[in-house]
PDB file of C-alpha atoms in Angstrom:
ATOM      1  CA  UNK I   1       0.000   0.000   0.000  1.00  0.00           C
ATOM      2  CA  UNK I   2       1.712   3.129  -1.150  1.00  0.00           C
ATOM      3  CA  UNK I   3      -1.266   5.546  -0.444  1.00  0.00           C
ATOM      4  CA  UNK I   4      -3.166   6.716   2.593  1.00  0.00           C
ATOM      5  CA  UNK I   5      -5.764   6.638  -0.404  1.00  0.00           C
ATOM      6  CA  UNK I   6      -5.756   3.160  -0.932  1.00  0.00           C
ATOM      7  CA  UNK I   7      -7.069   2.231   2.998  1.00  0.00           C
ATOM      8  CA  UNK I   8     -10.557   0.784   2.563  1.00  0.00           C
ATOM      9  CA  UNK I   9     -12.852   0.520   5.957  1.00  0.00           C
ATOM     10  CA  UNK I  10     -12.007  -3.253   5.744  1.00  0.00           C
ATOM     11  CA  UNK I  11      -8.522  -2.192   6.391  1.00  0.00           C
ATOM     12  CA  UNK I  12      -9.942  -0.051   9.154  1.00  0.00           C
ATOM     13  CA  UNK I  13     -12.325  -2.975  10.864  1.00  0.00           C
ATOM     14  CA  UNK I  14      -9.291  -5.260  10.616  1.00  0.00           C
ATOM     15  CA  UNK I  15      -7.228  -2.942  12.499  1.00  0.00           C
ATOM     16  CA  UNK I  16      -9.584  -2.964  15.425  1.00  0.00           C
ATOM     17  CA  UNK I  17     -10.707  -6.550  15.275  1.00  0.00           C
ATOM     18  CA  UNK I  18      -9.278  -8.749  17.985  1.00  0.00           C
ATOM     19  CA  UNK I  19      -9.385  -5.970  20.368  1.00  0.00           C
ATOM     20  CA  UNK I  20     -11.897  -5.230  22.971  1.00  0.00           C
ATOM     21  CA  UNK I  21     -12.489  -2.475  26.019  1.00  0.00           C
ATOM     22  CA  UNK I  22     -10.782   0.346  26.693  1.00  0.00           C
ATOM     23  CA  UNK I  23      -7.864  -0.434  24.224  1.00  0.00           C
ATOM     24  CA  UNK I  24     -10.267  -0.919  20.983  1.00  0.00           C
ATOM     25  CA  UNK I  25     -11.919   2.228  21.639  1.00  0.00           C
ATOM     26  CA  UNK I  26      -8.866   4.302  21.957  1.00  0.00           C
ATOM     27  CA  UNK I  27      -8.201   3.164  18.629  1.00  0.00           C
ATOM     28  CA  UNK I  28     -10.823   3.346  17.264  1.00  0.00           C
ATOM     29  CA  UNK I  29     -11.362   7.043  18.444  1.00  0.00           C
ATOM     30  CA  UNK I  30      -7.724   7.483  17.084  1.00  0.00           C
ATOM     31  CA  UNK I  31      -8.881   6.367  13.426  1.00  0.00           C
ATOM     32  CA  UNK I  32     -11.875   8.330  13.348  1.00  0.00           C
ATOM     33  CA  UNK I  33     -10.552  11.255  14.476  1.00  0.00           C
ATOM     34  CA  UNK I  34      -6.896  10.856  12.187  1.00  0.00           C
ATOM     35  CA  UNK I  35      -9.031  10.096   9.058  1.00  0.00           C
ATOM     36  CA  UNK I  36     -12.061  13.196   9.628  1.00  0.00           C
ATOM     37  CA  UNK I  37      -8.422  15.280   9.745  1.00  0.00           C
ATOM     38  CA  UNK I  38      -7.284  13.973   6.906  1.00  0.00           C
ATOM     39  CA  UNK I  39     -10.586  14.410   4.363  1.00  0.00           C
ATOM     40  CA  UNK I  40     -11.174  17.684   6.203  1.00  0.00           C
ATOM     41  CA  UNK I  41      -7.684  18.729   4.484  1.00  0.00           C
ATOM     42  CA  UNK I  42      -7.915  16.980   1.460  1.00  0.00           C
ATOM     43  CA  UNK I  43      -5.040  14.289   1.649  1.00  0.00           C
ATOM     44  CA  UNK I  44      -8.124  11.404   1.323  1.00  0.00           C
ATOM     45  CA  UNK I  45     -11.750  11.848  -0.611  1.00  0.00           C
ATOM     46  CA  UNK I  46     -13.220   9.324   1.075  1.00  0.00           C
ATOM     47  CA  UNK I  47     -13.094   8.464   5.203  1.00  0.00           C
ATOM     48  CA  UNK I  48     -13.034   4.969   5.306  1.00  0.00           C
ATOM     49  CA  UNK I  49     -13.266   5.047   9.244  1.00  0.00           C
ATOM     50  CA  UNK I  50     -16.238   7.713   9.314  1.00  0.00           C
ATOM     51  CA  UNK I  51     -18.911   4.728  10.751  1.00  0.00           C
ATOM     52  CA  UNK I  52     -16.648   2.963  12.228  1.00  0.00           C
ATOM     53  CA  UNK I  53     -18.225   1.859  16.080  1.00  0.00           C
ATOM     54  CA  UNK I  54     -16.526   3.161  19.234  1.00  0.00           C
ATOM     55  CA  UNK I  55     -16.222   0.353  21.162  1.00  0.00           C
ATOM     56  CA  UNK I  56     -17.668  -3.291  21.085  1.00  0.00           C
ATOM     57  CA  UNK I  57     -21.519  -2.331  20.264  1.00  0.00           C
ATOM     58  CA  UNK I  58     -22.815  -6.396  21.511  1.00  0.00           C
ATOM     59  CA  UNK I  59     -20.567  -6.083  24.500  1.00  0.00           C
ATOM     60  CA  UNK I  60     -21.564  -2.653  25.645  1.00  0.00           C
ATOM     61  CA  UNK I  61     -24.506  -2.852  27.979  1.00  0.00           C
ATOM     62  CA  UNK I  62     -27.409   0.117  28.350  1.00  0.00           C
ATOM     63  CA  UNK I  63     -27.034   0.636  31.593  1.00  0.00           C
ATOM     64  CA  UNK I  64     -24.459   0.063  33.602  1.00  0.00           C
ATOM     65  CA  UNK I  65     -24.855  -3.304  35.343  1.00  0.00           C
ATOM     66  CA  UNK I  66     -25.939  -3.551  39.133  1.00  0.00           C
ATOM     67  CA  UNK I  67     -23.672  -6.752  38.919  1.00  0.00           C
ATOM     68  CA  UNK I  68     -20.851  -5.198  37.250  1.00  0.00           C
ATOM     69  CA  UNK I  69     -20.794  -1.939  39.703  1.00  0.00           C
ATOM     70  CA  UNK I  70     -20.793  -4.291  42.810  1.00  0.00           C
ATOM     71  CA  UNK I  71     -17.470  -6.194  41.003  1.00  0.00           C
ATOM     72  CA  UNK I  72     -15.584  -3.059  40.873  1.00  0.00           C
ATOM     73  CA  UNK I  73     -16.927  -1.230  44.303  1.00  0.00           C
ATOM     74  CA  UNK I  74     -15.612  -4.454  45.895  1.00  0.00           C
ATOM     75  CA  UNK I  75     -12.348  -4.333  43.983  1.00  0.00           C
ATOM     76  CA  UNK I  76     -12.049  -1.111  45.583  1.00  0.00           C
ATOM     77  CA  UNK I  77     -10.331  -1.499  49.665  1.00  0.00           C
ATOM     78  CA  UNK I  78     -10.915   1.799  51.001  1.00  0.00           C
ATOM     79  CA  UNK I  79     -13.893   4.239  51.607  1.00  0.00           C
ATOM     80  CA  UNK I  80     -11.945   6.768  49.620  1.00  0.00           C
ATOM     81  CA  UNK I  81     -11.946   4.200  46.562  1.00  0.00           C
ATOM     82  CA  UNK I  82     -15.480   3.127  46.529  1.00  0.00           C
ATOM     83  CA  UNK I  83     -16.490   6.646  46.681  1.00  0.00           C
ATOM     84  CA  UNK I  84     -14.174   7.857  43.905  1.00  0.00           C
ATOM     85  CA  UNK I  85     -15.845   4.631  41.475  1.00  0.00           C
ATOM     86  CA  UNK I  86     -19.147   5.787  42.042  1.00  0.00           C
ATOM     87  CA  UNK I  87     -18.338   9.257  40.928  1.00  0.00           C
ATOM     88  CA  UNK I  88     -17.132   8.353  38.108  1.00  0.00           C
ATOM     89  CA  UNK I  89     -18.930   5.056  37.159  1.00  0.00           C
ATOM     90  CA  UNK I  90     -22.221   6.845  37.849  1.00  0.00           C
ATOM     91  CA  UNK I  91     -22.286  10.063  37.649  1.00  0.00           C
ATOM     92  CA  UNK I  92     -19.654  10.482  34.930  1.00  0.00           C
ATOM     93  CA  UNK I  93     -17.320  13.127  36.940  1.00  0.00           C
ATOM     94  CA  UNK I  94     -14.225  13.707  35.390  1.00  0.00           C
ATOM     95  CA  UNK I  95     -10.992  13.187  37.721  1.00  0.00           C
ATOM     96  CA  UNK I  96     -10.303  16.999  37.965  1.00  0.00           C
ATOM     97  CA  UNK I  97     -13.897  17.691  39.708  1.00  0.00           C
ATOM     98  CA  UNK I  98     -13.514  15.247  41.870  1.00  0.00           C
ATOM     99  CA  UNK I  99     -10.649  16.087  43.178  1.00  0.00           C
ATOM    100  CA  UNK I 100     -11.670  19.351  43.315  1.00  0.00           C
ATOM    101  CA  UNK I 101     -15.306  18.867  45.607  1.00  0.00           C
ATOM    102  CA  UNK I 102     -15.735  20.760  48.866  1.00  0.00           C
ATOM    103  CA  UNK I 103     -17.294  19.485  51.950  1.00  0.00           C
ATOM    104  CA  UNK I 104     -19.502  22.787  51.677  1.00  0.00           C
ATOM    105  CA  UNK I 105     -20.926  21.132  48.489  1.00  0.00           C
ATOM    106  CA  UNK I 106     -22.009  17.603  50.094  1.00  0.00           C
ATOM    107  CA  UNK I 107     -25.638  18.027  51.737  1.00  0.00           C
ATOM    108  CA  UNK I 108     -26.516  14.080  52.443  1.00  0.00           C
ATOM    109  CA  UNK I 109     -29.803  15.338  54.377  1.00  0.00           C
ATOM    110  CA  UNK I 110     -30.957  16.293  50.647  1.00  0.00           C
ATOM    111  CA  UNK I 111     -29.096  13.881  49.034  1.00  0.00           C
ATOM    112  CA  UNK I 112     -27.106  16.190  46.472  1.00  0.00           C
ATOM    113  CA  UNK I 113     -23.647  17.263  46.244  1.00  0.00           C
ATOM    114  CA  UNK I 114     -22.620  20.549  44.688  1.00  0.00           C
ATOM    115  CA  UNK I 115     -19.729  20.438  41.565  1.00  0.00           C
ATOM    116  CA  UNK I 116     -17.886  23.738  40.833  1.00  0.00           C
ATOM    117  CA  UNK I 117     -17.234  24.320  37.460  1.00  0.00           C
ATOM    118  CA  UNK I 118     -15.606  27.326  36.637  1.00  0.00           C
ATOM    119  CA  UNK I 119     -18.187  30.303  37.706  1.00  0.00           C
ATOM    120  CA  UNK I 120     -20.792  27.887  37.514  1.00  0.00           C
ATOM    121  CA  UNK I 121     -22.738  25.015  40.103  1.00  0.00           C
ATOM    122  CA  UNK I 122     -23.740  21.465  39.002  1.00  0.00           C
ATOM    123  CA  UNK I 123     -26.072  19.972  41.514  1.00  0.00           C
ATOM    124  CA  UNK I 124     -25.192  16.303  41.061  1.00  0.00           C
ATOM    125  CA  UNK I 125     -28.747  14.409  42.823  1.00  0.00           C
ATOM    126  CA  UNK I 126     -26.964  10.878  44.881  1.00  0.00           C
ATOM    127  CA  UNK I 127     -29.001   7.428  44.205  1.00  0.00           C
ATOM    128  CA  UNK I 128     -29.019   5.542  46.862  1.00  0.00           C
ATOM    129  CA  UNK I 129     -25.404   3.893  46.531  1.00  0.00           C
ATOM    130  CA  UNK I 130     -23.560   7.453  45.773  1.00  0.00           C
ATOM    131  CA  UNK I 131     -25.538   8.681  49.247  1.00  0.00           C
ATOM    132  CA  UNK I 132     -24.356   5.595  51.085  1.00  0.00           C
ATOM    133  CA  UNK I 133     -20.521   5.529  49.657  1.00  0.00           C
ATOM    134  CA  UNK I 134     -20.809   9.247  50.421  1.00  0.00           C
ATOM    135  CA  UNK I 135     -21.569   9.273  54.346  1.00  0.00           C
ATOM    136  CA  UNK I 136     -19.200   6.322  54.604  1.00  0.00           C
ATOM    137  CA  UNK I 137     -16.334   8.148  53.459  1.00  0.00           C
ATOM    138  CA  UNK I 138     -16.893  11.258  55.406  1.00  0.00           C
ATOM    139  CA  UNK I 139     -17.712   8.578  58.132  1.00  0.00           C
ATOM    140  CA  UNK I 140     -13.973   7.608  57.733  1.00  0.00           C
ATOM    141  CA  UNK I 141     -12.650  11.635  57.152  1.00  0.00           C
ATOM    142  CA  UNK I 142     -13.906  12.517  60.543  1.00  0.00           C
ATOM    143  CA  UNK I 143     -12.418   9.745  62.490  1.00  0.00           C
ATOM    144  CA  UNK I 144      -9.101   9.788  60.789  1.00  0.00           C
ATOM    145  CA  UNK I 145      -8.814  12.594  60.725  1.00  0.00           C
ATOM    146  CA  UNK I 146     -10.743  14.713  63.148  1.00  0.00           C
ATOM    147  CA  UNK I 147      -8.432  17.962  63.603  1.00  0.00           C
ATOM    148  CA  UNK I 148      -8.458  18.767  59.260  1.00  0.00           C
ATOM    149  CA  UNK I 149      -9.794  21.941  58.419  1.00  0.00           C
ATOM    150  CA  UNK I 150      -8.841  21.266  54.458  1.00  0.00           C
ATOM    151  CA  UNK I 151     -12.050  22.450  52.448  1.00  0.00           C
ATOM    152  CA  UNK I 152     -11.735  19.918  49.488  1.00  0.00           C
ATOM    153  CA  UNK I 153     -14.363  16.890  50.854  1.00  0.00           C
ATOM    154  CA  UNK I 154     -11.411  14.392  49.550  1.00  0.00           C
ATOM    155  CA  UNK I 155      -8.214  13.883  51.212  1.00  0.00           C
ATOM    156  CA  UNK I 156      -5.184  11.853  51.909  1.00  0.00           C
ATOM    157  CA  UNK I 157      -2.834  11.335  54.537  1.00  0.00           C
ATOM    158  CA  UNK I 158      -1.022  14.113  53.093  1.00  0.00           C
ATOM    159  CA  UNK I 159      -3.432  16.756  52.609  1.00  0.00           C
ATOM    160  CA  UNK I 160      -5.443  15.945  55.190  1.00  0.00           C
ATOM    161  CA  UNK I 161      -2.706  17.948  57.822  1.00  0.00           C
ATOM    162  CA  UNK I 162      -1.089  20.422  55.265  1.00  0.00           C
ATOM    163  CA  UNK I 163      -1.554  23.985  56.430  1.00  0.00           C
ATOM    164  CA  UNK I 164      -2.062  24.797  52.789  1.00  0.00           C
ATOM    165  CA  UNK I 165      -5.642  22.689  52.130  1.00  0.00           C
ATOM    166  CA  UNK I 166      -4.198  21.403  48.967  1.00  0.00           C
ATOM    167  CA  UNK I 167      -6.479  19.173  46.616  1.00  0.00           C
ATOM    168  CA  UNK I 168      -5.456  15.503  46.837  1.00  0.00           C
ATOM    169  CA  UNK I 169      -3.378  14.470  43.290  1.00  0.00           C
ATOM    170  CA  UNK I 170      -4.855  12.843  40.765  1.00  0.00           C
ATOM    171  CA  UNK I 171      -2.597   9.997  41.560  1.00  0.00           C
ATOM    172  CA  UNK I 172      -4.099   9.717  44.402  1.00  0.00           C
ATOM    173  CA  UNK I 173      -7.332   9.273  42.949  1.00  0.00           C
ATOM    174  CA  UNK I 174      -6.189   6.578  40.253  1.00  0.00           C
ATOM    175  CA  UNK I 175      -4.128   5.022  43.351  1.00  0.00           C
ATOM    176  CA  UNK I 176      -7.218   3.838  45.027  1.00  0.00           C
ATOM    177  CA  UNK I 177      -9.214   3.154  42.363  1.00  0.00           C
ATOM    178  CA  UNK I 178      -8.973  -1.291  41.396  1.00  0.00           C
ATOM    179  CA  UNK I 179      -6.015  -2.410  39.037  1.00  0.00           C
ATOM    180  CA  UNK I 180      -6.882  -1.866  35.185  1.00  0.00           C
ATOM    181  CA  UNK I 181      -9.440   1.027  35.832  1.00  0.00           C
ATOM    182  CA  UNK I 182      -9.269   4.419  35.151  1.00  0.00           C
ATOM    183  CA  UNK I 183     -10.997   7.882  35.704  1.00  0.00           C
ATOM    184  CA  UNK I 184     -11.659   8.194  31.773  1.00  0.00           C
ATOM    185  CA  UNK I 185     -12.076   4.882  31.109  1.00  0.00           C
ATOM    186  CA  UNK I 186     -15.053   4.767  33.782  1.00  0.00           C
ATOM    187  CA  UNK I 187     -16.615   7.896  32.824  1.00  0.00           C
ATOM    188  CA  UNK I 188     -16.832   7.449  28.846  1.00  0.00           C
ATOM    189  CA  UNK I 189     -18.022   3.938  29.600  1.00  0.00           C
ATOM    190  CA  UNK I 190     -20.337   5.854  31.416  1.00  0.00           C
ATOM    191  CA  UNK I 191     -21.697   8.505  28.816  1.00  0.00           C
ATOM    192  CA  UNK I 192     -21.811   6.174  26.187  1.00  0.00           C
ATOM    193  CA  UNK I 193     -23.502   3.523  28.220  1.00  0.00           C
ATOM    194  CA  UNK I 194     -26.327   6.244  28.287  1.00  0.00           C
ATOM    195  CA  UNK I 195     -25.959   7.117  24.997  1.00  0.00           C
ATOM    196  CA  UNK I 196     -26.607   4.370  23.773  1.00  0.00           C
ATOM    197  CA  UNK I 197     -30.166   4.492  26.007  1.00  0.00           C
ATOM    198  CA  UNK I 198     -31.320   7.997  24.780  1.00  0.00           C
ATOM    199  CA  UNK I 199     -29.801   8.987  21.996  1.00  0.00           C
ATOM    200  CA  UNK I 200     -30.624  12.451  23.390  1.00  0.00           C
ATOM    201  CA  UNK I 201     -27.431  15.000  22.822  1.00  0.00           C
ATOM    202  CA  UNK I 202     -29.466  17.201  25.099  1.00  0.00           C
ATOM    203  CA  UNK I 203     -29.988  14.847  27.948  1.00  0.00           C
ATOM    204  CA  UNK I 204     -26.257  13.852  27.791  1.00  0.00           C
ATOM    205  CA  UNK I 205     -25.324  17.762  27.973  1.00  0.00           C
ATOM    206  CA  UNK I 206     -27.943  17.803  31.257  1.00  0.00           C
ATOM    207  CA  UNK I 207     -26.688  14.803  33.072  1.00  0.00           C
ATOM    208  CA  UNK I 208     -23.132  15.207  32.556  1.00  0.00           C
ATOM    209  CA  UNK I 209     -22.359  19.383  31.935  1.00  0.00           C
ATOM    210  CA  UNK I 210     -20.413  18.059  28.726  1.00  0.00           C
ATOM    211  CA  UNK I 211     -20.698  20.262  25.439  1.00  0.00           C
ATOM    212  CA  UNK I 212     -22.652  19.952  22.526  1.00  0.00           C
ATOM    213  CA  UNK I 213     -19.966  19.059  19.969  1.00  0.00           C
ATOM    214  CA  UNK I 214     -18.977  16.287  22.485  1.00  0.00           C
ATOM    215  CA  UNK I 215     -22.429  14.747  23.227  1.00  0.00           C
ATOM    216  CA  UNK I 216     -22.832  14.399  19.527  1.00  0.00           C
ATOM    217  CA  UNK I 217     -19.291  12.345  19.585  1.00  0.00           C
ATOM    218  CA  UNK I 218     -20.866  10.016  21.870  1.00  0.00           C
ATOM    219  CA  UNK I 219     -24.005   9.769  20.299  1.00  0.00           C
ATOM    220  CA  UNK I 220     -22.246   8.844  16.898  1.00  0.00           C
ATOM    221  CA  UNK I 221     -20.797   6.369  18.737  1.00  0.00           C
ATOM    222  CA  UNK I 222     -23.630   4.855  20.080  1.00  0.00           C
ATOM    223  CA  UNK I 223     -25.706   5.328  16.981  1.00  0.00           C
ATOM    224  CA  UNK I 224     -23.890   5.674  13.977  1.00  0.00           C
ATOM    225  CA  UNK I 225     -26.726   4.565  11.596  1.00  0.00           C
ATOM    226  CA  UNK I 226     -28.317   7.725  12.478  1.00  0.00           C
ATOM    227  CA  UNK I 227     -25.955  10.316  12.470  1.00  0.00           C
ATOM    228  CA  UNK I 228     -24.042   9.115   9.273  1.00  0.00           C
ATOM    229  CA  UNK I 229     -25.926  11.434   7.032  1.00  0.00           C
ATOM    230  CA  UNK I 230     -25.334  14.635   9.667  1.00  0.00           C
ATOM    231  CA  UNK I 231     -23.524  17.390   8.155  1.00  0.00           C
ATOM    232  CA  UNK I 232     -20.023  17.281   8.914  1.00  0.00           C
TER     233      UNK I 232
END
């Protein structure tokens, strides 16, 4: 093959085939991304990789499973862990919010917990598991660590006693979380889990304060049979 002309989408659905999780979907988000760049400036005519699935379509499940969450929140040894799972597994939070929540924002008599984002508030509402996970690990904050006056409702060892009320790293975070998961991984699984439910760019932009441009990503992904005629 002399040509990036000459790649077909068989070339591109051999490429992903034999992979599975978070490792086809990277590259499969690679493709589709590398080949929109490359019609976009002319090198190709054609983008052989413009349907092609984000992740394994018979293997990715509505919802997430009650099974499945259970697996990983037991994977997961501390309260700190757990918590951090749900977050992400459930309500989609990216790593940088997380670390980033304030014990001003947590209100478990309501049941919702407050996420900064830039100048603005998302009011994330806590199912029954998020509530529980929560008041465990503040459970475990207080009696660890009884004397910290750092704002940031998550905390380590570290920032727990530092005069400076850091944020905890996000090493931290992906320290705690079970082997083979991360942050991203758990929140695009997530999204597109959902997705693939609604179809609804809207409802995606609602539930998880993503933009419009990348709500429509993950509904191509989910749905590519209706999106493939879209305007580019």
């Amino acid at each position: 093959m002399n040509s990036l002309r000459e790649i077909t989408k068989d070339h591109i659905e051999n490429a992903v085939n034999g992979l599975s999780g978070y490792a086809r979907r990277g590259l499969a988000i690679a493709l589709r991304s590398l080949f929109r760049a490359l019609k976009r400036e002319r090198v190709i005519f054609r983008n052989p990789a413009r349907n092609l699935p984000v992740g394994d379509l018979k293997g990715i499940p509505k919802s997430i499973p009650s099974d499945v969450l259970m697996g990983l929140l037991d994977q997961a040894t501390t309260p700190l862990g757990r918590f951090v799972v749900a977050l992400a597994s459930i309500h989609a939070l990216p790593g940088h919010e997380i670390r980033t929540l304030h014990t001003t924002g947590l209100d478990l008599s309501r049941g919702t917990l407050e996420v900064r984002r830039g100048l603005l508030r998302h009011t994330l509402y806590l199912e029954e598991l998020t509530h529980q996970l929560a008041a465990d690990w503040t459970t475990y904050r207080h009696l660890r660590w009884p004397a910290s006056a750092n704002p940031h409702l998550l905390v380590s060892q570290k920032t727990a006693v530092d005069p400076d009320h850091p944020a905890v790293s996000i090493g931290t975070l992906r320290a705690a979380l079970p082997k083979d998961l991360t942050l991203a991984g758990l929140r695009q699984d997530r999204i597109l889990n959902e997705a693939f439910e609604s179809a609804d760019p809207l409802k995606l932009m609602r539930l998880f304060g993503i933009t419009e441009q990348t709500a429509m990503r993950y509904v191509s992904a989910a749905h590519p049979e209706r999106t493939a005629k879209l305007p580019r």
